[in-house]
XYZ file of C-alpha atoms in Angstrom:
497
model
C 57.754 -29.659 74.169
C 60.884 -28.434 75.536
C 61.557 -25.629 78.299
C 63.547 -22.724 77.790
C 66.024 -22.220 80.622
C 67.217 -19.043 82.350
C 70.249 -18.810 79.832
C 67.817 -19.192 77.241
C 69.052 -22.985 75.897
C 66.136 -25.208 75.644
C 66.165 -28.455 77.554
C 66.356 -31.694 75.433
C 62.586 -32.868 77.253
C 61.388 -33.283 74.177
C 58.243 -35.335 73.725
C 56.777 -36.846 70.509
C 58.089 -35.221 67.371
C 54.121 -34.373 66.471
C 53.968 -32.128 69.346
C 57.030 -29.937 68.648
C 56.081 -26.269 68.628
C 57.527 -25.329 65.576
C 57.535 -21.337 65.857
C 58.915 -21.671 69.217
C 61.645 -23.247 67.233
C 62.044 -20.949 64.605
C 62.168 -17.828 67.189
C 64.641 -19.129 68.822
C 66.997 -20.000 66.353
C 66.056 -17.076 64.398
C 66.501 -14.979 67.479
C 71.035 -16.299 67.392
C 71.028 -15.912 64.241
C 70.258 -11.828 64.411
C 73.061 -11.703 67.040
C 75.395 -13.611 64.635
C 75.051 -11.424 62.293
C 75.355 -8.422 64.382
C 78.295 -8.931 65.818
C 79.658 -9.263 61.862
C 78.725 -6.058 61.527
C 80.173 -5.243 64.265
C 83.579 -6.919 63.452
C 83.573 -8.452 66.806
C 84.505 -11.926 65.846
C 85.134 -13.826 69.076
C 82.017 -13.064 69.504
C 80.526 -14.270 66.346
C 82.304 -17.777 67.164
C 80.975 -18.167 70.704
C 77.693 -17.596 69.354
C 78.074 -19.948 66.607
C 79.363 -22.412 69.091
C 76.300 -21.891 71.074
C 73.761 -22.427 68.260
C 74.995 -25.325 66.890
C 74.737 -27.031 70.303
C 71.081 -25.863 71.065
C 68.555 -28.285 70.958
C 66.009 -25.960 68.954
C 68.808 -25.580 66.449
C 69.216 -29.081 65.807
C 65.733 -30.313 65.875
C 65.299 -27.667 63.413
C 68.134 -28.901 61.157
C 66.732 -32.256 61.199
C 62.909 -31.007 60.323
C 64.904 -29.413 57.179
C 66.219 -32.697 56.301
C 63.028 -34.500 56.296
C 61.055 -32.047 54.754
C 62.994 -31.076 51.647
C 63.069 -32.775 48.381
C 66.069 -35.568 48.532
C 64.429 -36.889 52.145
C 63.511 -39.677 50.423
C 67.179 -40.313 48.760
C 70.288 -42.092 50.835
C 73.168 -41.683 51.502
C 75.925 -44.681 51.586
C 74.835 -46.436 54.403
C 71.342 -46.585 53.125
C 69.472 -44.976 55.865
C 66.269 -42.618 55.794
C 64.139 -41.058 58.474
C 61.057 -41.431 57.946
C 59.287 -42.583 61.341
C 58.756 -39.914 64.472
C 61.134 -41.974 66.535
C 64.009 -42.151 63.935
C 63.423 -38.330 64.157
C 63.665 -37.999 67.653
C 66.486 -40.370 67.740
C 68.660 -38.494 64.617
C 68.128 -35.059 67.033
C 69.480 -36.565 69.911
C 72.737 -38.572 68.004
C 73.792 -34.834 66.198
C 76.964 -34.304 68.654
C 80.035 -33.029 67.516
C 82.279 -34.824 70.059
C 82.958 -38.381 67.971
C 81.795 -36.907 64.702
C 82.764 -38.580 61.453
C 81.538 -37.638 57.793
C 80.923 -40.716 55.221
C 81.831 -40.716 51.898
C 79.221 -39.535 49.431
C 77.354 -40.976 47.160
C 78.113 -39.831 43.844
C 75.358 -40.600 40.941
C 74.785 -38.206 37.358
C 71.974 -35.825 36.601
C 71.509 -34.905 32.282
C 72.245 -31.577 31.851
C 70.493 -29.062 29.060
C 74.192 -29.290 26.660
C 73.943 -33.163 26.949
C 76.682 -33.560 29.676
C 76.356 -35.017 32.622
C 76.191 -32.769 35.995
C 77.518 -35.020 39.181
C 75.870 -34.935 42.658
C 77.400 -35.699 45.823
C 74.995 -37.318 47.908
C 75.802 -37.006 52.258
C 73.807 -39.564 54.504
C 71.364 -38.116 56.442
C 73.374 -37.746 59.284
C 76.264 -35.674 57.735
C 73.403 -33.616 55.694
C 71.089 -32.663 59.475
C 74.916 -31.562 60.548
C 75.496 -29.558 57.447
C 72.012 -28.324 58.482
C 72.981 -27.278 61.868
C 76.148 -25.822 60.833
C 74.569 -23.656 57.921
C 72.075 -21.990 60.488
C 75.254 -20.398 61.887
C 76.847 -19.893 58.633
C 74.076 -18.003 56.633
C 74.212 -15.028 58.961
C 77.842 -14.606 58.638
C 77.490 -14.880 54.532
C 74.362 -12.463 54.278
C 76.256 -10.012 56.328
C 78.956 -10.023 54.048
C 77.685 -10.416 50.778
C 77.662 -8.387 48.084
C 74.080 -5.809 47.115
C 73.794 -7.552 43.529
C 74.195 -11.393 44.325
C 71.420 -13.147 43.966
C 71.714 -16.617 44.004
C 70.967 -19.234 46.802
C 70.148 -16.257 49.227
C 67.110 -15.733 51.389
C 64.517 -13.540 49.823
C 65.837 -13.156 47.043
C 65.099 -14.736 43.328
C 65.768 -14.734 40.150
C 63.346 -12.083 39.402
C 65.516 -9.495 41.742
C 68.482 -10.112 39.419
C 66.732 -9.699 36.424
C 65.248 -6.253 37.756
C 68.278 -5.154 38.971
C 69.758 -5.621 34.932
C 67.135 -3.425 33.945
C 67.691 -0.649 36.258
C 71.403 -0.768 35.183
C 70.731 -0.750 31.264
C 67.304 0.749 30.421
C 68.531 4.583 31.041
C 69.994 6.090 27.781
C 73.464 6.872 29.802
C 73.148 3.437 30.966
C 76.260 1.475 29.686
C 76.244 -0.404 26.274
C 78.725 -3.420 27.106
C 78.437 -5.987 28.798
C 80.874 -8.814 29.674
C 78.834 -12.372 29.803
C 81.396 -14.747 32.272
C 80.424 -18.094 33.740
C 83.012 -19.777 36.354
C 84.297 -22.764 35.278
C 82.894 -26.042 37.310
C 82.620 -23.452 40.497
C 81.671 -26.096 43.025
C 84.343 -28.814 41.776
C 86.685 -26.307 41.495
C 87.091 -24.385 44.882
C 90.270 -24.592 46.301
C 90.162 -26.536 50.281
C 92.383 -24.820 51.750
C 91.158 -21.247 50.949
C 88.124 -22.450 52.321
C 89.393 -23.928 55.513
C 90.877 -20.809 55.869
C 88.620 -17.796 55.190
C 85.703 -19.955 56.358
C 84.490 -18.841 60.104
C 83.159 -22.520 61.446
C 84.443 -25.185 63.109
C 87.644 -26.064 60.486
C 87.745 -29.666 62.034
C 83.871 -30.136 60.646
C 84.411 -28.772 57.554
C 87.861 -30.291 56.289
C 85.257 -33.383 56.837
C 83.469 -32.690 54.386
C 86.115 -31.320 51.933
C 87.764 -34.442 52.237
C 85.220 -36.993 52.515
C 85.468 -38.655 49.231
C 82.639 -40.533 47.102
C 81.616 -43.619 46.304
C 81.038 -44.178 42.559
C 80.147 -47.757 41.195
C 81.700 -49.046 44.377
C 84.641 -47.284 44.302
C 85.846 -44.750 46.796
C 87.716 -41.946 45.394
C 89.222 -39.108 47.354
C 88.842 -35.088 46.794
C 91.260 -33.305 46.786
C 89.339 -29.594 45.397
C 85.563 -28.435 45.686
C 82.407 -28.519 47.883
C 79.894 -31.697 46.363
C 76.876 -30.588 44.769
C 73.973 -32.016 46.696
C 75.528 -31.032 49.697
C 73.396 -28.335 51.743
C 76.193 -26.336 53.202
C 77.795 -26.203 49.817
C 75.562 -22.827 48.164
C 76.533 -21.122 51.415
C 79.961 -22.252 51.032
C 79.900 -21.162 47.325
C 78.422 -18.019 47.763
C 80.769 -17.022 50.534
C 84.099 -17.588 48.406
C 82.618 -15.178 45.972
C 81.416 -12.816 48.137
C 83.659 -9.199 47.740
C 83.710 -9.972 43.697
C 81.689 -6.625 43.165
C 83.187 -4.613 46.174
C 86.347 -5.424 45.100
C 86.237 -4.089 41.740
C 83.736 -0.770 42.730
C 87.142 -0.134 44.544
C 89.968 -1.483 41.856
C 88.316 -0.204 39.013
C 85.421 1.943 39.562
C 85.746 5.173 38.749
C 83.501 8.341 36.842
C 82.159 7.645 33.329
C 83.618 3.155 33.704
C 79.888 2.564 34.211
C 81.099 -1.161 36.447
C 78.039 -3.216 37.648
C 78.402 -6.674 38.780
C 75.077 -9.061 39.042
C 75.376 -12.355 40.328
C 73.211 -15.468 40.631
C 75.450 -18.050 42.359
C 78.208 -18.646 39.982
C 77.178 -16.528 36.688
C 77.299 -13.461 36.375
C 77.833 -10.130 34.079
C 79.107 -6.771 34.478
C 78.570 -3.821 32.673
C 81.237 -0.995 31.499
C 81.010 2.269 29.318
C 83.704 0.807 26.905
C 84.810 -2.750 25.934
C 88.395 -1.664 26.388
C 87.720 -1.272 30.415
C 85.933 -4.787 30.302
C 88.609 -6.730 28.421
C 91.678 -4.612 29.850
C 91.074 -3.395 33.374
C 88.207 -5.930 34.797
C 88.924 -9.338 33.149
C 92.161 -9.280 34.461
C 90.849 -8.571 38.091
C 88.028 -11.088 37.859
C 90.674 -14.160 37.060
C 92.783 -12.352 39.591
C 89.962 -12.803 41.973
C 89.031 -16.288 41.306
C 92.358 -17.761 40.785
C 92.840 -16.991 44.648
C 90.043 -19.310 44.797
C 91.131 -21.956 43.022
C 88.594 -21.270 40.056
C 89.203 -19.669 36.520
C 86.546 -18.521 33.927
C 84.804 -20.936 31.345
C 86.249 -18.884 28.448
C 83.623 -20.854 25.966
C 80.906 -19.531 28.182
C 82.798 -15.773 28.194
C 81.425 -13.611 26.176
C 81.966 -9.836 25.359
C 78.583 -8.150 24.483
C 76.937 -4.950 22.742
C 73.600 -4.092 24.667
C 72.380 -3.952 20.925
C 73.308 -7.795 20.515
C 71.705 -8.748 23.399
C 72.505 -11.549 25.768
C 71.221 -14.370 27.364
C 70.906 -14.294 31.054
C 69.509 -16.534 33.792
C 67.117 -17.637 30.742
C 65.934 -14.275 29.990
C 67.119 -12.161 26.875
C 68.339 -9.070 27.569
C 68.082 -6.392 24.558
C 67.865 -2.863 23.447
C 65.885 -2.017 20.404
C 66.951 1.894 19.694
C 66.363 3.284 23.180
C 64.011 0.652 24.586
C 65.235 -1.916 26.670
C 63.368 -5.186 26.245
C 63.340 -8.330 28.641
C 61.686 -11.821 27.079
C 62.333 -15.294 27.454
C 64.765 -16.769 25.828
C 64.304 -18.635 22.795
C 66.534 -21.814 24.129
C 64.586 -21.704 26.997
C 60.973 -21.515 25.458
C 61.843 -24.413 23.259
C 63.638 -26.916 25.904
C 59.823 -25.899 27.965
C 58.087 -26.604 25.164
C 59.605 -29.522 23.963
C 59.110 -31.206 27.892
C 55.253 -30.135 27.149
C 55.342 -32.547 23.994
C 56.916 -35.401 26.313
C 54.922 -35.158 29.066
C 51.371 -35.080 26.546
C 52.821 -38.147 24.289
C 53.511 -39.484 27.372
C 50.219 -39.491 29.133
C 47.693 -41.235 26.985
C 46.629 -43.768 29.378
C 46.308 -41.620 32.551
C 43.149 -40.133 33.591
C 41.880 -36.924 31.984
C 41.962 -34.906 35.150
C 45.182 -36.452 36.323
C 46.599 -35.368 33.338
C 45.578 -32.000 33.178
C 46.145 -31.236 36.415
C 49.768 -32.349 35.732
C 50.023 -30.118 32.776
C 48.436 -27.202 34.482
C 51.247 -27.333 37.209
C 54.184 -27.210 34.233
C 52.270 -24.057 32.845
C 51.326 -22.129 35.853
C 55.325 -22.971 36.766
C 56.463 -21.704 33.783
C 54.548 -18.464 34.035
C 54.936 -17.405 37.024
C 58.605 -17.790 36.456
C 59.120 -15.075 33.399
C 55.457 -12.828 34.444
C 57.719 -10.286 35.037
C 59.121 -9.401 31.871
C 57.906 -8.145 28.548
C 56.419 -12.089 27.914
C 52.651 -12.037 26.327
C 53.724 -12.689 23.132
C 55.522 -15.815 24.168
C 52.837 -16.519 26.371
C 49.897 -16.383 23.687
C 52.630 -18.533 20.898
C 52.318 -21.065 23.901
C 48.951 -21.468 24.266
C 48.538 -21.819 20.730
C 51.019 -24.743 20.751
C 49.635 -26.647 23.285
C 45.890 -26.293 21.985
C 47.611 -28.252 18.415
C 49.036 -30.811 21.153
C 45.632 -30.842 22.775
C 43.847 -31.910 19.724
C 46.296 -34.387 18.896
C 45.957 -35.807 22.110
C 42.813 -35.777 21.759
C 42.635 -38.092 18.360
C 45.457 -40.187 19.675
C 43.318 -40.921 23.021
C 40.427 -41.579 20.720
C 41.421 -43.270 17.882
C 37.583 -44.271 16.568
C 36.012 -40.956 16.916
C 35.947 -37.903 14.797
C 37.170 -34.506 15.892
C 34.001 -33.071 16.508
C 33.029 -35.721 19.120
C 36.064 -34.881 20.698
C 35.925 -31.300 20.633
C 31.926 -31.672 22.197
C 33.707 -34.168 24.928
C 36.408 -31.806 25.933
C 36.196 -27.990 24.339
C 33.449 -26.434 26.940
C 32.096 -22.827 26.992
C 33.479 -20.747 29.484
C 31.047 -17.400 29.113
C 32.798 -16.282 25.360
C 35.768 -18.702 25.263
C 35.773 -22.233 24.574
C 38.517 -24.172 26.396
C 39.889 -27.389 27.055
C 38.344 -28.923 30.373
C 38.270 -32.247 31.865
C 35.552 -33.132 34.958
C 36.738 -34.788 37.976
C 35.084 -36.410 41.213
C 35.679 -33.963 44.509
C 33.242 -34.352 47.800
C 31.278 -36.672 45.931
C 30.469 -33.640 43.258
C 32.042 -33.597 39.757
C 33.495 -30.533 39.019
C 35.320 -29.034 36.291
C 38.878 -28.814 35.355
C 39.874 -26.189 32.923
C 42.884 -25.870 30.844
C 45.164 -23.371 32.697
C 45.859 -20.303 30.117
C 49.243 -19.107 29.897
C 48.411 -15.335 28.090
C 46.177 -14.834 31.358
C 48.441 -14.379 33.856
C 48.783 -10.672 34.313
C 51.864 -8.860 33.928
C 53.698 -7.600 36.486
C 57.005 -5.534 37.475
C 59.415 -7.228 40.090
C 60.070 -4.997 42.595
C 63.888 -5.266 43.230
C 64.912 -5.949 46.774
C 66.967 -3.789 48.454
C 70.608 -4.698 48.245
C 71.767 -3.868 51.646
C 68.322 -5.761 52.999
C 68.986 -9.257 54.346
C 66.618 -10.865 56.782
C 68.773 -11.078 59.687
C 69.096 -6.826 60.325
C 66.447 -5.952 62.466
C 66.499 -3.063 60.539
C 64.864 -4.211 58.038
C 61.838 -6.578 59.641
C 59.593 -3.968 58.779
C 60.599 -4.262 54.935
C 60.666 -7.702 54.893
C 56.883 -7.985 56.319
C 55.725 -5.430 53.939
C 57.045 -7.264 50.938
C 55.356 -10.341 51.864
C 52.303 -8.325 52.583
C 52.598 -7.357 48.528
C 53.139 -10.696 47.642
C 50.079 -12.158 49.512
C 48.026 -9.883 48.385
C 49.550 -10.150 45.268
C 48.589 -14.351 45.271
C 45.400 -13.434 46.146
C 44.740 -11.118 43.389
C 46.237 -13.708 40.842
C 43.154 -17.198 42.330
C 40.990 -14.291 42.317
C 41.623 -13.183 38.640
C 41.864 -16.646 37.352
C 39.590 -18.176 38.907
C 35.711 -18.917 36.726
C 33.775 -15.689 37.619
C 30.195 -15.606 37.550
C 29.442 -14.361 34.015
C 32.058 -16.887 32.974
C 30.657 -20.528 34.479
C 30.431 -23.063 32.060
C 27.406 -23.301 29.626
């Protein structure tokens, strides 16, 4: 492993990429990164840039860059020059080749991902190289957005989820003085959109680096093209990037427009978001007009088919949660677009699976239910919960009589609907240690309940300040994981029969 030396750089005598004392890593870089973002707050910007400049040269910094390429989900996806690291020694050899002196970004790679309406979302893929320096260069960046950032955004930010936002649009509308309009908005192709040279200019990293990577260009069915507007999609820097151009949306109008009895809240996730007024007149007449204000600065403009100008007695959609009051009572559930599209991947994946294994397969449909759960446990969701389990059981059994075309449905149900204590559910055996054990069918309508509780929205996790915060919430949410395998898993008076 490396040395630290007396400035507190580590050496670069590293030894096999196995051995690498990871925490030693992370304190280090974690340790610059709470200076970064002090000297934010502390407006003391030639500061912030020398110790940017010093980060992004460490060692630590960039072996930890690199560890976040090959770990994360596209490290087994290329770039243009076809390249992956996938061997200790191409790891070792991509930490020592990220210099900035010679530097040169490749095009991307530009393929198409379906999206839900049918369209086509593009992705901008970097080469490894360019995405371990995007790495590097966000590790500096982050601090400087999360000490800027607004309380209510929510999207691509440390520690905080979907969930947060969601809590925070309860805490804004449940109250019965709690405004009843809300305007829906949705930017407009945000990441294709964002003007360059706004960004080359308000953005506080090396310019030379990043007009790179503006102006890279993609490859797509051979062809380069150039770009002339956005940050690609695929790209790592690009949510910080994003989220930094529409940082000061919420301060901005708490200032402009704010005032006794307007009732203005902005919540963000990345590049939708809604905000809240007493009357639809100050929505439509006061804060529209800053909002495009705002974004045309930017470069970006609001998708006016995805614009919408709400009573809290309508509802909205949100993030895929509804969002509804029913007299006085504020009500949360998933969405119905949202339940279907889930469901409807349930009916795939089942039709789809009638060769696999039995235990293979359910432990590939218990993952897509726990997933789903876990994502909207927070909100008012057991109806929706128990409607799914009852839809999957009729999938089940069809499964069942499609997997076994010559048998009846009672030798199917006696093969796989076992007694669990008083239930019968679906459950599949499988080999483990040389043991067969059994596989039940993961229950949706089990999965307790519970309240998110909102984060703070002054909290970010590089303010000392908060440390203690920070390690209490993941303290609830341990214990909180451990509560959950112990409540689901078989207890005693419930082992099979």
């Amino acid at each position: 492993m490396t040395v630290a030396l007396a400035t507190g750089a580590p050496s670069a005598n590293m030894g096999s990429w196995a051995s690498i004392d990871w925490t030693v890593v992370y304190k280090f870089v974690h340790r610059l990164q709470v200076r970064i973002a002090k000297a934010v707050a502390e407006e003391r910007w030639h500061k912030v840039a020398a110790l940017s400049r010093l980060l992004t040269r460490s060692y630590y910094a960039k072996l930890w860059a690199v560890r976040r390429v090959v770990t994360n989900k596209g490290k087994n996806t290329a770039g243009v020059d076809r390249v992956l690291w996938k061997t200790p020694k191409q790891k070792v050899n991509a930490v020592n080749a990220l210099r900035q002196r010679g530097y040169q970004a490749l095009p991307l790679r530009r393929i198409y991902i379906p999206k839900s309406n049918g369209k086509q979302r593009p992705l901008g893929i970097p080469t490894m190289k360019d995405r371990a320096m995007q790495a590097l260069y966000a590790l500096a960046l982050t601090p400087i957005a999360e000490s800027q950032a607004d309380a209510n955004s929510y999207g691509f930010r440390e520690k905080r989820s979907v969930a947060d936002a969601i809590a925070q649009c309860f805490n804004c509308l449940a109250k019965k003085v709690s405004p009843q309009w809300i305007l829906e908005a949705d930017i407009k192709a945000c990441f294709d959109e964002i003007d360059h040279d706004w960004l080359i200019q308000h953005s506080r990293m090396d310019k030379r680096i990043l007009r790179q990577w503006l102006k890279s260009g993609y490859i797509d069915q051979g062809v380069f093209r150039q770009t002339e507007k956005g940050t690609p999609q695929g790209g790592i820097i690009s949510p910080v990037i994003a989220n930094m151009a529409l940082n000061r949306l919420e301060t901005m109008l708490q200032k402009t427009v704010a005032r006794r009895g307007a009732c203005i809240n902005v919540i963000r996730y990345a590049d939708d978001f809604i905000i809240t007024g007493a009357t639809p007149e100050i929505l439509m007449e006061e804060v529209k007009p800053q909002v495009e204000t705002f974004l045309g600065r930017r470069g970006l403009r609001l998708n006016e088919d995805k614009t919408h100008l709400r009573h809290i007695e309508e509802g909205f959609d949100f993030l895929g949660f509804n969002v509804r009051k029913y007299g006085q009572k504020l009500l949360i559930k998933p969405s119905r677009d949202k339940v279907s599209s889930f469901m409807e991947r349930i009916r795939d994946y089942i039709k789809s699976n009638l060769s696999v294994s039995a235990d293979r397969f359910l432990r590939g449909l218990n993952s897509r239910l726990r997933g789903f759960a876990n994502f909207y446990r927070h909100v008012v969701s057991k109806k929706t919960f128990s409607e799914i389990d009852r839809q999957v059981y009729q999938l089940l059994r069809n499964w069942m009589l499609r997997r076994h075309r010559n048998k009846t449905l009672a030798w199917c149900k006696r093969k796989y609907i076992k007694r669990w204590g008083t239930r019968w559910q679906f459950t599949v055996s499988t080999i483990k240690a040389g043991k067969v054990k059994p596989i039940r069918l993961f229950k949706v309508a089990d999965l307790p309940i519970i309240r998110q509780v909102k984060i703070l929205g002054t909290a970010h996790p590089y303010d000392p300040v908060y440390a203690e915060y920070f390690k209490q919430r993941r303290n609830r949410q341990w214990l909180r994981r451990k509560k959950d395998r112990r409540f689901l898993a078989v207890p005693a008076i419930e082992r099979m029969v």
